[in-house]
């Protein structure tokens, strides 16, 4: 490859290191906390199927595009887009893609950190044996009392943001690489233990049917958008996290192979989490659509009843915190890399600045579960009738900003970058796979994203009204 740039922030020590870091970014609260609760809210099987199709057809090709752009630019997403747009003679406006990603990262991390704080709190709650022998009601009331206390949520949020910034301040390769190496396999093992428990004592069959038997009558148009948005969210796509990690990737690594490996691992973790949680939901007569508290209201029941439950429970939440930690780092890395490149800050100062901003944004989510729990800013729209500020933040980022970012990444990689550049960077020969990838990102992914956007508009009343008026429904 010619004209290789070098990153001023360093490079991953190996291909494995990148896979681990990217998996660390992808696997997180999205898989274990969010996937089960949104699958539950959107009726299960059909939702899961759409999500899996989106991973395969949209997620993997866009991940390759994003890693490729990152490695070619070798800078923060903002500067990478600036450099590549100039090099490929695309318009200057492409730099906005980098900016939008930085904004999305701040917004996502602001609520991500609050939820990670819950997981942190649960390390101590499970570890102390608080759940031993409790029924579903008892477990639920512990959750409710936690989230209704803003001070407590704020304290955990503050701790988690601090943890994140400490690692970010120390730089990419050292800390992140080492931690992920053994934590990810441990998380895997523990999920298997939980699935085993669900197999023995939950309504396993019913749980599997809920997850894997598609019933399209249960899936709304908005549900399809949520499934697609989640494919982006769970793979960390569309906001520059994977791009910035790609910028630290050694030049010789096959982008296709690593992207597929990361996507498969991520999907497996989500499905395992679902298989652990839904049997417990049904065995205890709980609601699959219980919302963001779902895992905190189900898994502790299992831990409260299994042998060594306090130990396993504590271990599980410790691993969940680590999974969230390695994702959080990647959410803020694009912003920090930019502050270092353009503002001449040290990594430490950049991390402090970014941390403070995120912490402030996080207050919106902290209050959404207590002081503002009745505040539903868009309740005029049927789809957002019950949405708190936190729900709306999540909707805006995961279902709108990330797919839009991903769409633009696909367009840039396949319409703006020359064939020669992408062929050179992907390095997978000119035969079958390269043309397939190019076809997918040129046509299929952009069209799919746009169609899902348009389809979801059916669920927005104002639009329905207009469609009715002009006679199309
Ligand atoms: N993929 C992470 C998760 O599933 C969240 C994330 C989104 C991280 C976007 C980085 C960028 O938890």
Short mmCIF file of C-alpha atoms and ligand atoms in Angstrom, two decimals:
data_model
loop_
_atom_site.label_atom_id
_atom_site.label_comp_id
_atom_site.label_asym_id
_atom_site.label_seq_id
_atom_site.Cartn_x
_atom_site.Cartn_y
_atom_site.Cartn_z
CA UNK A 1 0.00 0.00 0.00
CA UNK A 2 1.32 3.39 -0.90
CA UNK A 3 1.30 6.66 0.92
CA UNK A 4 0.62 5.10 4.32
CA UNK A 5 0.00 7.67 6.99
CA UNK A 6 0.85 7.01 10.60
CA UNK A 7 -1.35 7.74 13.56
CA UNK A 8 0.08 10.07 16.17
CA UNK A 9 -1.86 8.18 18.83
CA UNK A 10 -0.10 4.85 18.29
CA UNK A 11 -1.15 1.55 16.80
CA UNK A 12 -2.63 -1.74 18.02
CA UNK A 13 0.09 -4.21 18.80
CA UNK A 14 -1.47 -6.90 16.59
CA UNK A 15 -4.49 -7.95 14.63
CA UNK A 16 -5.81 -9.72 17.71
CA UNK A 17 -5.48 -6.53 19.69
CA UNK A 18 -7.74 -4.74 17.23
CA UNK A 19 -10.28 -7.55 17.28
CA UNK A 20 -10.32 -7.42 21.05
CA UNK A 21 -10.65 -3.66 21.19
CA UNK A 22 -13.37 -3.56 18.55
CA UNK A 23 -15.19 -6.40 20.26
CA UNK A 24 -14.77 -4.51 23.50
CA UNK A 25 -16.43 -1.55 21.84
CA UNK A 26 -19.22 -3.57 20.26
CA UNK A 27 -20.06 -5.85 23.17
CA UNK A 28 -21.55 -3.84 25.95
CA UNK A 29 -24.80 -2.72 27.49
CA UNK A 30 -26.29 -2.86 24.01
CA UNK A 31 -26.09 -6.62 23.96
CA UNK A 32 -26.96 -7.49 27.52
CA UNK A 33 -29.13 -4.66 28.78
CA UNK A 34 -30.68 -3.11 25.69
CA UNK A 35 -31.20 -5.97 23.27
CA UNK A 36 -33.39 -8.04 25.62
CA UNK A 37 -35.55 -5.12 26.68
CA UNK A 38 -36.20 -3.75 23.21
CA UNK A 39 -36.80 -7.26 21.87
CA UNK A 40 -39.30 -7.65 24.71
CA UNK A 41 -41.00 -4.35 23.98
CA UNK A 42 -41.27 -5.08 20.28
CA UNK A 43 -42.76 -8.54 20.42
CA UNK A 44 -39.73 -10.85 20.19
CA UNK A 45 -39.14 -13.15 17.19
CA UNK A 46 -39.93 -10.90 14.25
CA UNK A 47 -37.92 -8.08 15.82
CA UNK A 48 -34.97 -10.40 16.38
CA UNK A 49 -35.11 -11.59 12.79
CA UNK A 50 -35.08 -8.07 11.38
CA UNK A 51 -32.19 -7.22 13.69
CA UNK A 52 -30.20 -10.24 12.47
CA UNK A 53 -30.85 -9.40 8.82
CA UNK A 54 -29.72 -5.81 9.47
CA UNK A 55 -26.48 -7.06 11.06
CA UNK A 56 -25.70 -9.22 8.03
CA UNK A 57 -26.77 -6.96 5.18
CA UNK A 58 -26.14 -3.50 6.61
CA UNK A 59 -23.93 -3.90 9.67
CA UNK A 60 -21.03 -5.97 8.37
CA UNK A 61 -20.54 -4.06 5.08
CA UNK A 62 -20.72 -0.72 6.89
CA UNK A 63 -18.31 -1.89 9.55
CA UNK A 64 -15.84 -2.72 6.78
CA UNK A 65 -16.39 0.70 5.23
CA UNK A 66 -15.89 2.45 8.55
CA UNK A 67 -12.71 0.57 9.45
CA UNK A 68 -11.40 1.18 5.97
CA UNK A 69 -11.99 4.94 6.10
CA UNK A 70 -10.39 5.07 9.53
CA UNK A 71 -7.29 3.19 8.51
CA UNK A 72 -6.83 5.28 5.40
CA UNK A 73 -7.17 8.55 7.29
CA UNK A 74 -5.27 7.54 10.44
CA UNK A 75 -6.61 10.46 12.48
CA UNK A 76 -9.67 11.34 14.54
CA UNK A 77 -12.85 10.91 12.47
CA UNK A 78 -13.15 14.68 11.98
CA UNK A 79 -9.66 15.03 10.54
CA UNK A 80 -9.86 11.75 8.70
CA UNK A 81 -12.95 12.93 6.88
CA UNK A 82 -11.31 16.26 6.13
CA UNK A 83 -8.19 14.60 4.72
CA UNK A 84 -9.97 11.92 2.72
CA UNK A 85 -12.59 14.28 1.32
CA UNK A 86 -9.79 16.48 0.00
CA UNK A 87 -7.86 13.51 -1.33
CA UNK A 88 -10.86 12.03 -3.09
CA UNK A 89 -12.07 15.41 -4.29
CA UNK A 90 -15.32 15.15 -2.42
CA UNK A 91 -16.91 18.26 -0.93
CA UNK A 92 -15.67 19.89 2.26
CA UNK A 93 -19.01 19.24 3.90
CA UNK A 94 -17.99 15.63 4.56
CA UNK A 95 -16.18 16.81 7.65
CA UNK A 96 -19.63 17.25 9.17
CA UNK A 97 -19.88 13.49 9.32
CA UNK A 98 -17.02 13.54 11.81
CA UNK A 99 -18.70 16.25 13.86
CA UNK A 100 -22.04 14.51 13.92
CA UNK A 101 -20.28 11.40 15.19
CA UNK A 102 -18.62 13.29 18.02
CA UNK A 103 -21.98 14.72 19.05
CA UNK A 104 -23.62 11.30 18.92
CA UNK A 105 -20.79 9.90 21.04
CA UNK A 106 -21.34 12.51 23.76
CA UNK A 107 -25.08 12.00 23.78
CA UNK A 108 -24.87 8.20 23.86
CA UNK A 109 -22.22 8.13 26.55
CA UNK A 110 -24.27 10.52 28.66
CA UNK A 111 -26.99 7.91 29.16
CA UNK A 112 -24.77 4.89 28.74
CA UNK A 113 -22.84 5.95 31.78
CA UNK A 114 -25.96 6.23 33.92
CA UNK A 115 -27.04 2.70 33.02
CA UNK A 116 -23.49 1.40 33.54
CA UNK A 117 -23.80 3.02 36.95
CA UNK A 118 -26.79 0.76 37.68
CA UNK A 119 -24.65 -2.24 36.81
CA UNK A 120 -21.96 -0.95 39.14
CA UNK A 121 -24.49 -0.60 41.93
CA UNK A 122 -25.65 -4.15 41.30
CA UNK A 123 -22.15 -5.53 41.79
CA UNK A 124 -22.56 -4.68 45.45
CA UNK A 125 -26.22 -5.54 45.72
CA UNK A 126 -25.76 -9.05 44.32
CA UNK A 127 -22.43 -9.57 46.05
CA UNK A 128 -23.86 -8.86 49.48
CA UNK A 129 -26.51 -11.52 49.01
CA UNK A 130 -29.31 -8.95 49.03
CA UNK A 131 -31.34 -10.96 46.53
CA UNK A 132 -31.03 -14.34 48.20
CA UNK A 133 -34.40 -16.07 48.15
CA UNK A 134 -36.29 -12.97 46.99
CA UNK A 135 -39.36 -13.22 44.77
CA UNK A 136 -39.87 -11.19 41.61
CA UNK A 137 -41.69 -8.51 43.60
CA UNK A 138 -38.86 -8.07 46.05
CA UNK A 139 -36.33 -7.82 43.27
CA UNK A 140 -38.45 -5.28 41.47
CA UNK A 141 -38.86 -3.05 44.46
CA UNK A 142 -35.09 -2.95 44.99
CA UNK A 143 -34.71 -1.73 41.42
CA UNK A 144 -37.47 0.85 41.74
CA UNK A 145 -36.06 2.26 44.94
CA UNK A 146 -32.65 2.62 43.33
CA UNK A 147 -33.76 4.51 40.24
CA UNK A 148 -36.11 6.77 42.12
CA UNK A 149 -33.20 8.25 44.05
CA UNK A 150 -31.47 10.87 41.88
CA UNK A 151 -28.55 11.30 44.26
CA UNK A 152 -27.69 7.65 44.15
CA UNK A 153 -27.85 7.52 40.36
CA UNK A 154 -25.74 10.62 40.16
CA UNK A 155 -23.09 9.12 42.40
CA UNK A 156 -22.78 5.95 40.31
CA UNK A 157 -22.84 7.94 37.07
CA UNK A 158 -20.00 10.08 38.39
CA UNK A 159 -17.97 7.03 39.33
CA UNK A 160 -18.44 5.43 35.94
CA UNK A 161 -17.52 8.57 33.98
CA UNK A 162 -14.41 8.91 36.11
CA UNK A 163 -13.43 5.30 35.42
CA UNK A 164 -13.87 5.86 31.69
CA UNK A 165 -11.83 9.02 31.62
CA UNK A 166 -8.98 7.45 33.56
CA UNK A 167 -8.54 4.81 30.87
CA UNK A 168 -9.02 7.28 28.02
CA UNK A 169 -6.40 9.55 29.54
CA UNK A 170 -3.86 6.74 29.52
CA UNK A 171 -4.20 6.06 25.82
CA UNK A 172 -5.64 3.43 23.61
CA UNK A 173 -3.44 0.46 23.42
CA UNK A 174 -2.09 -0.20 26.90
CA UNK A 175 -5.16 -0.25 29.11
CA UNK A 176 -7.94 -1.28 26.77
CA UNK A 177 -6.02 -4.06 25.12
CA UNK A 178 -4.99 -5.76 28.29
CA UNK A 179 -8.33 -5.64 30.03
CA UNK A 180 -10.42 -6.93 27.17
CA UNK A 181 -8.21 -9.93 26.54
CA UNK A 182 -9.49 -12.00 29.41
CA UNK A 183 -12.70 -10.21 30.32
CA UNK A 184 -14.50 -11.00 27.08
CA UNK A 185 -13.95 -14.76 27.34
CA UNK A 186 -15.00 -14.63 30.99
CA UNK A 187 -18.22 -12.85 30.07
CA UNK A 188 -18.92 -15.56 27.52
CA UNK A 189 -18.49 -18.31 30.08
CA UNK A 190 -20.73 -16.61 32.56
CA UNK A 191 -23.47 -16.10 30.00
CA UNK A 192 -23.35 -19.83 29.34
CA UNK A 193 -23.74 -20.46 33.06
CA UNK A 194 -26.84 -18.25 33.05
CA UNK A 195 -28.31 -19.92 29.99
CA UNK A 196 -27.69 -23.23 31.76
CA UNK A 197 -29.60 -21.97 34.78
CA UNK A 198 -32.45 -20.81 32.58
CA UNK A 199 -32.48 -24.19 30.86
CA UNK A 200 -32.91 -25.97 34.18
CA UNK A 201 -35.28 -23.78 36.04
CA UNK A 202 -36.87 -21.28 33.72
CA UNK A 203 -39.50 -21.63 31.06
CA UNK A 204 -36.78 -22.29 28.55
CA UNK A 205 -39.00 -23.43 25.72
CA UNK A 206 -41.26 -20.42 26.03
CA UNK A 207 -38.27 -18.11 26.17
CA UNK A 208 -36.82 -19.54 22.98
CA UNK A 209 -40.14 -19.34 21.20
CA UNK A 210 -40.51 -15.73 22.19
CA UNK A 211 -37.06 -14.91 20.84
CA UNK A 212 -36.98 -17.01 17.70
CA UNK A 213 -40.52 -17.55 16.48
CA UNK A 214 -41.30 -14.60 14.25
CA UNK A 215 -44.81 -13.21 14.36
CA UNK A 216 -44.87 -10.18 12.13
CA UNK A 217 -48.18 -9.00 13.48
CA UNK A 218 -46.35 -8.06 16.65
CA UNK A 219 -43.82 -5.85 14.89
CA UNK A 220 -44.75 -2.23 14.22
CA UNK A 221 -43.14 -0.01 11.58
CA UNK A 222 -41.42 1.83 14.39
CA UNK A 223 -40.20 -1.56 15.67
CA UNK A 224 -38.44 -2.16 12.36
CA UNK A 225 -36.58 1.13 12.76
CA UNK A 226 -35.65 0.22 16.32
CA UNK A 227 -34.27 -3.14 15.11
CA UNK A 228 -32.17 -1.45 12.45
CA UNK A 229 -31.02 1.26 14.83
CA UNK A 230 -29.96 -1.41 17.26
CA UNK A 231 -27.86 -3.14 14.61
CA UNK A 232 -25.86 0.09 14.36
CA UNK A 233 -25.78 0.66 18.09
CA UNK A 234 -24.67 -2.82 19.01
CA UNK A 235 -21.87 -2.87 16.43
CA UNK A 236 -20.78 0.66 17.45
CA UNK A 237 -21.32 1.91 13.91
CA UNK A 238 -22.17 5.27 12.45
CA UNK A 239 -20.46 7.64 14.88
CA UNK A 240 -16.75 7.15 14.39
CA UNK A 241 -15.92 4.75 17.21
CA UNK A 242 -15.02 1.96 14.84
CA UNK A 243 -13.44 4.50 12.50
CA UNK A 244 -11.10 5.77 15.18
CA UNK A 245 -10.20 2.21 16.19
CA UNK A 246 -9.60 1.44 12.51
CA UNK A 247 -7.14 4.31 12.43
CA UNK A 248 -4.93 2.39 14.84
CA UNK A 249 -5.10 -0.80 12.77
CA UNK A 250 -1.89 -2.24 11.30
CA UNK A 251 -1.75 -1.86 7.53
CA UNK A 252 -1.66 -5.53 6.67
CA UNK A 253 -4.71 -6.76 8.56
CA UNK A 254 -7.67 -8.04 6.54
CA UNK A 255 -10.53 -5.66 7.24
CA UNK A 256 -13.17 -8.12 6.05
CA UNK A 257 -12.09 -10.89 8.38
CA UNK A 258 -11.88 -8.75 11.48
CA UNK A 259 -15.24 -7.11 10.78
CA UNK A 260 -16.96 -10.43 10.39
CA UNK A 261 -15.32 -11.83 13.52
CA UNK A 262 -16.37 -8.85 15.62
CA UNK A 263 -19.93 -8.91 14.31
CA UNK A 264 -20.35 -12.61 14.97
CA UNK A 265 -19.10 -12.37 18.53
CA UNK A 266 -21.32 -9.40 19.21
CA UNK A 267 -24.40 -11.17 17.89
CA UNK A 268 -23.66 -14.31 19.85
CA UNK A 269 -23.44 -12.38 23.10
CA UNK A 270 -26.79 -10.69 22.47
CA UNK A 271 -28.54 -13.96 21.66
CA UNK A 272 -27.07 -15.63 24.74
CA UNK A 273 -28.27 -12.76 26.89
CA UNK A 274 -31.75 -13.13 25.44
CA UNK A 275 -31.70 -16.86 26.04
CA UNK A 276 -30.73 -16.32 29.65
CA UNK A 277 -33.27 -13.62 30.37
CA UNK A 278 -36.56 -14.57 28.69
CA UNK A 279 -36.95 -17.98 30.33
CA UNK A 280 -36.65 -16.22 33.70
CA UNK A 281 -39.16 -13.61 32.57
CA UNK A 282 -41.77 -16.23 31.74
CA UNK A 283 -41.05 -18.55 34.66
CA UNK A 284 -41.77 -15.68 37.02
CA UNK A 285 -44.77 -14.25 35.26
CA UNK A 286 -42.93 -11.04 34.42
CA UNK A 287 -43.59 -8.67 31.54
CA UNK A 288 -41.19 -9.01 28.55
CA UNK A 289 -41.89 -5.36 27.78
CA UNK A 290 -40.83 -4.16 31.23
CA UNK A 291 -38.44 -1.61 29.72
CA UNK A 292 -34.94 -0.52 30.66
CA UNK A 293 -35.08 -2.25 34.05
CA UNK A 294 -35.59 -5.70 32.50
CA UNK A 295 -32.24 -7.33 33.26
CA UNK A 296 -32.10 -5.73 36.69
CA UNK A 297 -35.47 -7.21 37.51
CA UNK A 298 -34.90 -10.69 36.09
CA UNK A 299 -31.32 -11.84 36.54
CA UNK A 300 -31.24 -11.12 40.29
CA UNK A 301 -34.11 -13.59 40.68
CA UNK A 302 -31.87 -16.25 39.16
CA UNK A 303 -28.93 -15.21 41.32
CA UNK A 304 -31.14 -15.23 44.39
CA UNK A 305 -32.04 -18.86 43.83
CA UNK A 306 -28.98 -20.58 42.40
CA UNK A 307 -26.12 -22.11 44.37
CA UNK A 308 -23.37 -19.57 44.93
CA UNK A 309 -25.75 -17.02 43.45
CA UNK A 310 -24.22 -14.08 45.28
CA UNK A 311 -20.84 -14.97 43.86
CA UNK A 312 -22.04 -15.56 40.30
CA UNK A 313 -24.22 -12.48 40.46
CA UNK A 314 -21.39 -10.30 41.55
CA UNK A 315 -19.12 -11.75 38.89
CA UNK A 316 -21.76 -11.19 36.23
CA UNK A 317 -22.23 -7.53 37.06
CA UNK A 318 -18.47 -7.01 37.32
CA UNK A 319 -18.13 -8.37 33.80
CA UNK A 320 -21.04 -6.28 32.58
CA UNK A 321 -19.36 -3.19 33.99
CA UNK A 322 -16.17 -4.09 32.15
CA UNK A 323 -18.07 -4.66 28.92
CA UNK A 324 -19.72 -1.27 29.33
CA UNK A 325 -16.40 0.31 30.23
CA UNK A 326 -14.67 -0.85 27.05
CA UNK A 327 -17.62 0.46 25.00
CA UNK A 328 -17.70 3.78 26.80
CA UNK A 329 -14.04 4.37 26.02
CA UNK A 330 -14.72 4.03 22.31
CA UNK A 331 -17.70 6.39 22.50
CA UNK A 332 -15.50 9.24 23.66
CA UNK A 333 -12.27 8.40 21.83
CA UNK A 334 -13.21 10.29 18.61
CA UNK A 335 -13.72 13.48 20.61
CA UNK A 336 -10.57 13.02 22.65
CA UNK A 337 -8.44 12.23 19.59
CA UNK A 338 -9.71 15.43 17.97
CA UNK A 339 -9.00 17.56 21.05
CA UNK A 340 -5.45 16.23 21.06
CA UNK A 341 -4.93 16.78 17.33
CA UNK A 342 -6.50 20.19 16.91
CA UNK A 343 -6.50 21.87 20.29
CA UNK A 344 -3.06 20.72 21.31
CA UNK A 345 -4.37 19.34 24.60
CA UNK A 346 -2.65 16.45 26.32
CA UNK A 347 -4.69 13.25 26.49
CA UNK A 348 -5.27 13.88 30.18
CA UNK A 349 -6.73 17.36 29.73
CA UNK A 350 -8.74 16.22 26.73
CA UNK A 351 -10.22 13.37 28.77
CA UNK A 352 -11.14 15.71 31.62
CA UNK A 353 -12.87 18.16 29.28
CA UNK A 354 -14.78 15.43 27.47
CA UNK A 355 -15.70 13.78 30.76
CA UNK A 356 -17.15 16.95 32.24
CA UNK A 357 -19.31 17.62 29.21
CA UNK A 358 -20.63 14.07 29.18
CA UNK A 359 -21.26 14.13 32.90
CA UNK A 360 -23.43 17.23 32.52
CA UNK A 361 -25.46 15.73 29.67
CA UNK A 362 -25.91 12.66 31.84
CA UNK A 363 -28.04 14.60 34.31
CA UNK A 364 -30.90 14.44 31.80
CA UNK A 365 -30.92 10.67 32.06
CA UNK A 366 -30.44 10.63 35.83
CA UNK A 367 -33.58 12.75 36.24
CA UNK A 368 -35.58 10.82 33.64
CA UNK A 369 -36.07 8.00 36.13
CA UNK A 370 -37.22 10.13 39.03
CA UNK A 371 -37.70 13.91 39.09
CA UNK A 372 -38.66 14.03 35.41
CA UNK A 373 -40.27 10.61 35.14
CA UNK A 374 -43.61 12.18 34.26
CA UNK A 375 -42.09 14.59 31.77
CA UNK A 376 -42.91 13.25 28.31
CA UNK A 377 -41.84 16.03 25.95
CA UNK A 378 -43.29 14.50 22.77
CA UNK A 379 -46.34 12.84 24.25
CA UNK A 380 -48.42 14.43 21.50
CA UNK A 381 -47.13 11.73 19.14
CA UNK A 382 -48.52 8.26 19.63
CA UNK A 383 -45.12 6.53 19.24
CA UNK A 384 -43.52 8.82 21.83
CA UNK A 385 -46.50 8.87 24.16
CA UNK A 386 -44.61 7.30 27.06
CA UNK A 387 -41.10 8.44 26.16
CA UNK A 388 -39.08 10.15 28.84
CA UNK A 389 -36.13 12.39 28.03
CA UNK A 390 -33.89 9.34 28.32
CA UNK A 391 -36.07 7.36 25.88
CA UNK A 392 -35.96 10.22 23.40
CA UNK A 393 -32.19 10.61 23.69
CA UNK A 394 -31.80 6.93 23.01
CA UNK A 395 -34.24 7.08 20.10
CA UNK A 396 -32.58 10.11 18.54
CA UNK A 397 -29.08 8.68 18.75
CA UNK A 398 -29.58 4.97 18.09
CA UNK A 399 -32.42 5.10 15.62
CA UNK A 400 -31.68 8.32 13.75
CA UNK A 401 -28.13 9.60 14.19
CA UNK A 402 -26.32 6.26 13.90
CA UNK A 403 -28.20 4.96 10.82
CA UNK A 404 -27.78 8.36 9.17
CA UNK A 405 -24.07 8.36 9.98
CA UNK A 406 -23.79 4.81 8.67
CA UNK A 407 -25.61 5.74 5.49
CA UNK A 408 -23.19 8.59 4.85
CA UNK A 409 -20.21 6.36 5.61
CA UNK A 410 -21.49 3.89 3.02
CA UNK A 411 -22.01 6.63 0.45
CA UNK A 412 -18.58 8.10 1.08
CA UNK A 413 -16.81 4.75 0.94
CA UNK A 414 -18.43 3.59 -2.25
CA UNK A 415 -19.44 6.68 -4.24
CA UNK A 416 -16.85 9.25 -3.19
CA UNK A 417 -13.75 7.16 -2.60
CA UNK A 418 -12.29 5.87 -5.80
CA UNK A 419 -12.42 2.19 -6.57
CA UNK A 420 -8.65 2.18 -6.55
CA UNK A 421 -8.49 3.56 -3.00
CA UNK A 422 -10.98 1.17 -1.48
CA UNK A 423 -9.59 -1.81 -3.33
CA UNK A 424 -6.12 -0.95 -2.12
CA UNK A 425 -7.21 -0.41 1.48
CA UNK A 426 -9.46 -3.45 1.79
CA UNK A 427 -6.81 -5.57 0.13
CA UNK A 428 -9.05 -8.49 -0.67
CA UNK A 429 -8.38 -8.95 -4.35
CA UNK A 430 -10.64 -8.01 -7.19
CA UNK A 431 -12.63 -11.22 -7.38
CA UNK A 432 -15.89 -12.11 -5.75
CA UNK A 433 -15.76 -10.48 -2.31
CA UNK A 434 -14.70 -6.99 -3.23
CA UNK A 435 -17.41 -6.52 -5.88
CA UNK A 436 -19.93 -8.00 -3.45
CA UNK A 437 -18.93 -5.56 -0.73
CA UNK A 438 -18.99 -2.64 -3.12
CA UNK A 439 -22.38 -3.59 -4.44
CA UNK A 440 -23.76 -3.86 -0.91
CA UNK A 441 -22.45 -0.50 0.30
CA UNK A 442 -23.22 1.30 -2.95
CA UNK A 443 -26.78 0.17 -3.37
CA UNK A 444 -28.18 -2.20 -0.82
CA UNK A 445 -27.24 -0.55 2.48
CA UNK A 446 -28.17 3.03 1.52
CA UNK A 447 -31.47 1.94 0.00
CA UNK A 448 -32.26 -0.32 2.96
CA UNK A 449 -31.59 2.45 5.48
CA UNK A 450 -33.71 4.93 3.53
CA UNK A 451 -36.55 2.47 3.11
CA UNK A 452 -36.60 1.69 6.82
CA UNK A 453 -36.64 5.42 7.62
CA UNK A 454 -39.53 5.99 5.26
CA UNK A 455 -41.39 2.94 6.49
CA UNK A 456 -41.07 4.04 10.10
CA UNK A 457 -42.62 7.38 9.27
CA UNK A 458 -45.88 5.50 8.93
CA UNK A 459 -45.98 5.38 12.70
CA UNK A 460 -45.69 9.13 13.08
CA UNK A 461 -49.15 10.58 13.24
CA UNK A 462 -48.44 13.87 11.56
CA UNK A 463 -47.19 12.01 8.52
CA UNK A 464 -50.09 9.60 8.57
CA UNK A 465 -52.37 12.55 8.52
CA UNK A 466 -50.71 13.95 5.41
CA UNK A 467 -50.65 10.55 3.72
CA UNK A 468 -54.34 10.14 4.43
CA UNK A 469 -55.10 13.57 3.11
CA UNK A 470 -53.43 12.88 -0.20
CA UNK A 471 -54.90 9.44 -0.39
CA UNK A 472 -51.86 7.16 0.12
CA UNK A 473 -51.94 4.79 3.08
N1 LIG B 1 -21.86 -1.11 20.89
C1 LIG B 1 -22.00 -0.65 22.25
C2 LIG B 1 -22.94 -1.59 22.96
O1 LIG B 1 -23.57 -2.43 22.34
C3 LIG B 1 -22.47 0.76 22.33
C4 LIG B 1 -21.75 1.70 21.43
C5 LIG B 1 -22.44 2.39 20.46
C6 LIG B 1 -20.38 1.89 21.55
C7 LIG B 1 -21.80 3.25 19.58
C8 LIG B 1 -19.71 2.76 20.68
C9 LIG B 1 -20.42 3.41 19.70
O2 LIG B 1 -23.09 -1.53 24.14
#
